[in-house]
PDB file of C-alpha atoms in Angstrom:
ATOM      1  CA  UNK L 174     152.178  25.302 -61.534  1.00  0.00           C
ATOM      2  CA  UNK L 175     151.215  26.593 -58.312  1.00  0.00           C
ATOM      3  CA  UNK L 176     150.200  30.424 -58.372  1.00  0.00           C
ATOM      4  CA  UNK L 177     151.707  30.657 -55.270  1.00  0.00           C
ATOM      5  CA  UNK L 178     150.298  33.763 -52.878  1.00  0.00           C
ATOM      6  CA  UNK L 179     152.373  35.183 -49.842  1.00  0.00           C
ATOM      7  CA  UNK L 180     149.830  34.382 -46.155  1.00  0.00           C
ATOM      8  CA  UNK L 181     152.049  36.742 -44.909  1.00  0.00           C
ATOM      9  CA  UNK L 182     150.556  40.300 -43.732  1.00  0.00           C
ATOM     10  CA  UNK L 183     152.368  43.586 -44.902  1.00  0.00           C
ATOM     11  CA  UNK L 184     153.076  43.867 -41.552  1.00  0.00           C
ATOM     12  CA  UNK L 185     154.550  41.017 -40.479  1.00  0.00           C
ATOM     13  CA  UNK L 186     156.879  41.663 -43.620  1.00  0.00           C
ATOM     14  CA  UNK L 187     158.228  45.128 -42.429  1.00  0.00           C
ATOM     15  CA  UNK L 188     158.493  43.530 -38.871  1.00  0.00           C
ATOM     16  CA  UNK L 189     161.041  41.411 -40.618  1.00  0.00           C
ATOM     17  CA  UNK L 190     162.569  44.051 -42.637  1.00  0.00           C
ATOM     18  CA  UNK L 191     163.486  46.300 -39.249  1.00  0.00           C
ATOM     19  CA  UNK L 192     164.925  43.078 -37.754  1.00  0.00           C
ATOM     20  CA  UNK L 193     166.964  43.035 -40.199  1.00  0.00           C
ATOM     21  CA  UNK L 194     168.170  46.611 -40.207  1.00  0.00           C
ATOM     22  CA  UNK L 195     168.749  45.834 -36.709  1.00  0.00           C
ATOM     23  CA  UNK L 196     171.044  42.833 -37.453  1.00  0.00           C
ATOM     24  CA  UNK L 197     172.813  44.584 -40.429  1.00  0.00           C
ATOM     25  CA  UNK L 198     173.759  47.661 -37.605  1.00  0.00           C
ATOM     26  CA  UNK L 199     174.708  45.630 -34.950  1.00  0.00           C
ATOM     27  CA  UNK L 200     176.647  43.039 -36.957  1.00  0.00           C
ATOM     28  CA  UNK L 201     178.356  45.903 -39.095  1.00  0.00           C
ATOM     29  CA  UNK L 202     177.363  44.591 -42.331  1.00  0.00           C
ATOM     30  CA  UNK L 203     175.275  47.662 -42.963  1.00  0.00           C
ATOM     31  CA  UNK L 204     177.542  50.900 -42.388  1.00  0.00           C
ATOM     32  CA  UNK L 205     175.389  52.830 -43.741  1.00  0.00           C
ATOM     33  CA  UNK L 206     172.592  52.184 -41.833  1.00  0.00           C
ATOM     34  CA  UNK L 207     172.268  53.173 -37.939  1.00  0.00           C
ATOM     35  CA  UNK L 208     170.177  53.007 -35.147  1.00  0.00           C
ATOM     36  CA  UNK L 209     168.397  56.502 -36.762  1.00  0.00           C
ATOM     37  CA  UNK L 210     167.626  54.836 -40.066  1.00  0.00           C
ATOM     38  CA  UNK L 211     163.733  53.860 -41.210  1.00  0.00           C
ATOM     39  CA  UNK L 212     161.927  52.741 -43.940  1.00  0.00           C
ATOM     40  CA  UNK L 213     160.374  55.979 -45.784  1.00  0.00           C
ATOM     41  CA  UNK L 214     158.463  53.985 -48.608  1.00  0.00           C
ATOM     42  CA  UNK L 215     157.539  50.368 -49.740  1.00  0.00           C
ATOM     43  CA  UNK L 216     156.151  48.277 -52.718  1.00  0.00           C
ATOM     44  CA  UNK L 217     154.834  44.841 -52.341  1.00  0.00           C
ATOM     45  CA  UNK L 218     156.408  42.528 -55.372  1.00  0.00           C
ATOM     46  CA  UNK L 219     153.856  40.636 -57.563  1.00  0.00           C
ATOM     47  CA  UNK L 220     153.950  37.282 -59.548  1.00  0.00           C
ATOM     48  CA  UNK L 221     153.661  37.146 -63.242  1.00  0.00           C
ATOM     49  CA  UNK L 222     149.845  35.726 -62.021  1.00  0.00           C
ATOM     50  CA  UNK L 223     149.767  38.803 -60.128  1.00  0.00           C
ATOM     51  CA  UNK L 224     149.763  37.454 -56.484  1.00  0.00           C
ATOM     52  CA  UNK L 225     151.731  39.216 -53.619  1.00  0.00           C
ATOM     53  CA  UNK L 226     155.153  37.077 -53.279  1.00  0.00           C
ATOM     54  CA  UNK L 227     156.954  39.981 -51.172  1.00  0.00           C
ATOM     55  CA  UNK L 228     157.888  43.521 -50.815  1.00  0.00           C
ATOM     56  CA  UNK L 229     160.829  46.118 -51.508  1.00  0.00           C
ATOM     57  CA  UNK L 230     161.593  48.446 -48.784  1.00  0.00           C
ATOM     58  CA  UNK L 231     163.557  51.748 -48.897  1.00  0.00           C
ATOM     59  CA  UNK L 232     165.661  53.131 -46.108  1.00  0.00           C
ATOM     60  CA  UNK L 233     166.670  56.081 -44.801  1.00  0.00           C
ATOM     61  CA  UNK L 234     169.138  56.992 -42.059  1.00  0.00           C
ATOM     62  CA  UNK L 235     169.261  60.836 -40.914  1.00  0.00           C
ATOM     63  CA  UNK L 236     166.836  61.700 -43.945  1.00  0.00           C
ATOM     64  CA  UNK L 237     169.470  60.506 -46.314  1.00  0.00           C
ATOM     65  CA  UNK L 238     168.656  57.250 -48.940  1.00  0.00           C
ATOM     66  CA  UNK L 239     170.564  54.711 -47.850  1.00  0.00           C
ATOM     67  CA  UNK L 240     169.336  51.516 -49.413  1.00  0.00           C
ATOM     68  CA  UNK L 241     166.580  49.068 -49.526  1.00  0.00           C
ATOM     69  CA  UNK L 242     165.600  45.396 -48.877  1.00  0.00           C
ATOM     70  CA  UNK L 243     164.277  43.238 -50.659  1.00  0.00           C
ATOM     71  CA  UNK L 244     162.039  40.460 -48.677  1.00  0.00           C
ATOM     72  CA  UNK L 245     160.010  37.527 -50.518  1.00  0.00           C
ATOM     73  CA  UNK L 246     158.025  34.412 -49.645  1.00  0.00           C
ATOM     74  CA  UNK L 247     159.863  31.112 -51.080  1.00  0.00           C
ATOM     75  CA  UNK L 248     157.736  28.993 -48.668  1.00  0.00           C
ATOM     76  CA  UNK L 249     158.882  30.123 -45.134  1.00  0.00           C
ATOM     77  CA  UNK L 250     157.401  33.256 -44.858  1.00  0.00           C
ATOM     78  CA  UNK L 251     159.441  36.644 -45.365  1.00  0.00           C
ATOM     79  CA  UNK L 252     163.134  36.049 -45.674  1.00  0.00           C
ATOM     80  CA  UNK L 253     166.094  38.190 -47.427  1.00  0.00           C
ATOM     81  CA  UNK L 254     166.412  37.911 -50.650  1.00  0.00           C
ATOM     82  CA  UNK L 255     168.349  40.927 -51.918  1.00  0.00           C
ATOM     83  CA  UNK L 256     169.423  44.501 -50.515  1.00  0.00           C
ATOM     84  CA  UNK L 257     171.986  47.421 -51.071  1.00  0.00           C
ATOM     85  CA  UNK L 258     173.194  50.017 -48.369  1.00  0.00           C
ATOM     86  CA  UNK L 259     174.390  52.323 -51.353  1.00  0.00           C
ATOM     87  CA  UNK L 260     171.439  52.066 -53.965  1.00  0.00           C
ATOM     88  CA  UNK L 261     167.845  53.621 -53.968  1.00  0.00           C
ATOM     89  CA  UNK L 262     165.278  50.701 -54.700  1.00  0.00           C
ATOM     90  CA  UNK L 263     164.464  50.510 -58.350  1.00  0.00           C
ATOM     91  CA  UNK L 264     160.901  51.643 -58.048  1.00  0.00           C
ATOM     92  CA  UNK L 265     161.628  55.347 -56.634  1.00  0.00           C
ATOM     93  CA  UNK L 266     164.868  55.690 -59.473  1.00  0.00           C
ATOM     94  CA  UNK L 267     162.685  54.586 -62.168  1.00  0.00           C
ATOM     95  CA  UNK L 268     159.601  56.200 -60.700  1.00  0.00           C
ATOM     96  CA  UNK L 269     158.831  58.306 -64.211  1.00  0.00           C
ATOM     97  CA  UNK L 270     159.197  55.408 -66.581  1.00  0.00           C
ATOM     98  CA  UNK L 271     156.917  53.040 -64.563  1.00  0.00           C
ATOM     99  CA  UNK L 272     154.226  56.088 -64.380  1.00  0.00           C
ATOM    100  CA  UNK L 273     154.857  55.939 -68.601  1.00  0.00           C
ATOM    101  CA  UNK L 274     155.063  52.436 -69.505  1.00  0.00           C
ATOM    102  CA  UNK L 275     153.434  50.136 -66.781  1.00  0.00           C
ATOM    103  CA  UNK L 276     149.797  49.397 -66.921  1.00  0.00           C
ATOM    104  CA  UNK L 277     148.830  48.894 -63.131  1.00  0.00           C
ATOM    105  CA  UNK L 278     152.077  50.359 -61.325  1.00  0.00           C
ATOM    106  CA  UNK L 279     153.038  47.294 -59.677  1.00  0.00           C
ATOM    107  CA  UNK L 280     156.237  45.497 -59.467  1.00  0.00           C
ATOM    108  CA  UNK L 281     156.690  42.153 -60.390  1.00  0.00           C
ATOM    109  CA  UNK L 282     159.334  39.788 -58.945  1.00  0.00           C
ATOM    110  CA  UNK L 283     161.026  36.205 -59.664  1.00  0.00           C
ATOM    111  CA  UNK L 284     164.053  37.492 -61.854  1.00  0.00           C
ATOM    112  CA  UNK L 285     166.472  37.816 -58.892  1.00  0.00           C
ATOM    113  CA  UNK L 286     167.881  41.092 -58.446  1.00  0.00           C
ATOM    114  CA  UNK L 287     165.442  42.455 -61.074  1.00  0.00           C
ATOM    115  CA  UNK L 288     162.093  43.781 -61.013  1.00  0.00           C
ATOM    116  CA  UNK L 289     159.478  43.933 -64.107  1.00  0.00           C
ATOM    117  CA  UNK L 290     156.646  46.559 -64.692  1.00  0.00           C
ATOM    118  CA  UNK L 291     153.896  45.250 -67.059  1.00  0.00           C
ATOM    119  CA  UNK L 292     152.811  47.591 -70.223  1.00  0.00           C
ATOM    120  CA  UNK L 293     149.920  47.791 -72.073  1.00  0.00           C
ATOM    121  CA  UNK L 294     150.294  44.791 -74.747  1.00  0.00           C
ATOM    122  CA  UNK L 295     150.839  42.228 -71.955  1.00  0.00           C
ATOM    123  CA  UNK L 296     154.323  42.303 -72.129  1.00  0.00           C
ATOM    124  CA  UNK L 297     157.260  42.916 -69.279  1.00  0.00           C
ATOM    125  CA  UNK L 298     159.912  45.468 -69.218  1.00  0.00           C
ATOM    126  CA  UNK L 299     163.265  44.169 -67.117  1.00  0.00           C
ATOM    127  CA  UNK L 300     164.026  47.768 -64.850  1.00  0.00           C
ATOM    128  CA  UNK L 301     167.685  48.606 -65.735  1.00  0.00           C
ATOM    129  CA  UNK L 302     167.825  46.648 -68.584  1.00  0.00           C
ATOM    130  CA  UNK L 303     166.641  47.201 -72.530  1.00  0.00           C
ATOM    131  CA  UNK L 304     164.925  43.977 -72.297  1.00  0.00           C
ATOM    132  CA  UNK L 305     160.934  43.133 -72.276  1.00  0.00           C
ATOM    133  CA  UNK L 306     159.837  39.552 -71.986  1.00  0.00           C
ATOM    134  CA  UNK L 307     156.175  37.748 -73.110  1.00  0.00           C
ATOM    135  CA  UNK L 308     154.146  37.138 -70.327  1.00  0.00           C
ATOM    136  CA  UNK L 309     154.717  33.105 -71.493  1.00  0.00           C
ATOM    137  CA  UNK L 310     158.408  34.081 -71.003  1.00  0.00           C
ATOM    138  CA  UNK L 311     157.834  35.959 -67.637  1.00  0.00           C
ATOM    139  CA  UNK L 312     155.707  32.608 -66.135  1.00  0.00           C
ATOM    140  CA  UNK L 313     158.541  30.620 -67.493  1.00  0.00           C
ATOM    141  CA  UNK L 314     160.936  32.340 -65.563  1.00  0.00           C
ATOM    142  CA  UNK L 315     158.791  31.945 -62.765  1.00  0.00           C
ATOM    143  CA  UNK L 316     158.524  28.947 -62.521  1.00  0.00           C
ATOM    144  CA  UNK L 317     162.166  28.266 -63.139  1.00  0.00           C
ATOM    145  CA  UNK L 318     163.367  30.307 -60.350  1.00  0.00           C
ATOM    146  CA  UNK L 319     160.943  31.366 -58.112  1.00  0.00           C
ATOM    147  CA  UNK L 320     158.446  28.719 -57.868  1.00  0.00           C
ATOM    148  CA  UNK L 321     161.389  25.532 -57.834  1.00  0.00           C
ATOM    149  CA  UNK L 322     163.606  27.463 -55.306  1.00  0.00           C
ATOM    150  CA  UNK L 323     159.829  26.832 -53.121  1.00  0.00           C
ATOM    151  CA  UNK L 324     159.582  23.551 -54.012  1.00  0.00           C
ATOM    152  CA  UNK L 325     163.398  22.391 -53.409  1.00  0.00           C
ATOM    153  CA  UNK L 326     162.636  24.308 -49.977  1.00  0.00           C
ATOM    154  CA  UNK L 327     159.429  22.331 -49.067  1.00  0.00           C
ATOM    155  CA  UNK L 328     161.134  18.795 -50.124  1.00  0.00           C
ATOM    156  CA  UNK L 329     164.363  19.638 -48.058  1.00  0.00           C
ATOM    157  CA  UNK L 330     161.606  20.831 -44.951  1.00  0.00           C
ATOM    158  CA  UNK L 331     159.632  16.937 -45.452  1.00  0.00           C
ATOM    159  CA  UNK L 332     163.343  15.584 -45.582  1.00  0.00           C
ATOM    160  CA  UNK L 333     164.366  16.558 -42.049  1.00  0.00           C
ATOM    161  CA  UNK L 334     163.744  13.762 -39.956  1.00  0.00           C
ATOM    162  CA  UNK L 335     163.837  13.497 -36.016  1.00  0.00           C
ATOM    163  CA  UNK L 336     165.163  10.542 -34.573  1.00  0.00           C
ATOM    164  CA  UNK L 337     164.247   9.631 -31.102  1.00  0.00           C
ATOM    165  CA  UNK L 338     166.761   6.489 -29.569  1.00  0.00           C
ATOM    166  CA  UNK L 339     164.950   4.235 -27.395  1.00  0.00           C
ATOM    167  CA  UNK L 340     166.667   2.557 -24.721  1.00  0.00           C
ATOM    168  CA  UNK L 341     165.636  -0.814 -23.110  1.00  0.00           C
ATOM    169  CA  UNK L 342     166.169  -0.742 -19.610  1.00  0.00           C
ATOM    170  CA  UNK L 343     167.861  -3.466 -18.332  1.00  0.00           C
ATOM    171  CA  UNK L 344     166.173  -6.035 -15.971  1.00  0.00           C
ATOM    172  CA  UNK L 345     167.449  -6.548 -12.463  1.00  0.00           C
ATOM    173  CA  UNK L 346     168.093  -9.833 -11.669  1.00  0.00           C
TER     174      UNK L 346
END
């Protein structure tokens, strides 16, 4: 499969995470979030082939946690792909463990709403969860998620067809 690596700059991602903020205040889907609140820290979120795929932002409003998003790459550059106005990001509440038990400190992605640290033998540990999964099982998961939800994307992009109607104008007798 494709080891698939974000184009996008850091940048460009937490452009896109401060629009949204901005949507989330204005619409009212965010009521914890205001015109006050930032992003105070950031991870970027690796593949199991270690490639940047996205990146988890936290946010603050009045120097209070309020949240995170969660942005990744599935072919169309940064878009939403989780968040939480009432939960710190999973990489400042587990900040100890992942200083213990992960080998390079980074966060992988492509479980959802989960992220993985990788230890010393290879191996991934689920955050949140008692669960640790071979790095055949991590690439499987992968593939299954991450890398098809790309690939349905991309077919259903070539599928979209624009249809131009041509008209014959009529002769004058």
């Amino acid at each position: 499969p494709e080891t698939f690596e974000t184009e996008y700059t850091r940048l460009q991602y937490l452009s896109e995470a401060y629009r949204m903020i901005d949507e989330g205040v204005k619409s009212g889907g965010a009521p914890h979030w205001s015109d006050s609140s930032v992003i105070y820290d950031e991870r970027p979120i690796y593949s199991c082939y270690d490639k940047i795929i996205g990146y988890t932002f936290a946010i603050s409003t009045d120097d209070e946690p309020t949240g995170y998003l969660q942005l990744m790459d599935y072919g169309n550059g940064p878009e939403f792909s989780q968040s939480s106005t009432l939960y710190t990001p999973d990489f400042l509440t587990n900040a100890d463990f992942i200083e213990e038990k992960s080998v390079d400190g980074k966060l992988y992605g492509g479980l959802g709403m989960y992220n993985l640290i990788k230890t010393e033998s290879g191996n991934y540990i689920v955050l949140g969860w008692d669960e640790t999964l071979t790095t055949t099982e991590c690439q499987q998961v992968y593939e299954e998620t991450f890398y098809r939800l790309r690939e349905t994307r991309s077919e259903q992009a070539s599928e979209q067809v624009t249809t131009v109607t041509v008209t014959q104008a009529e002769e004058s007798a």
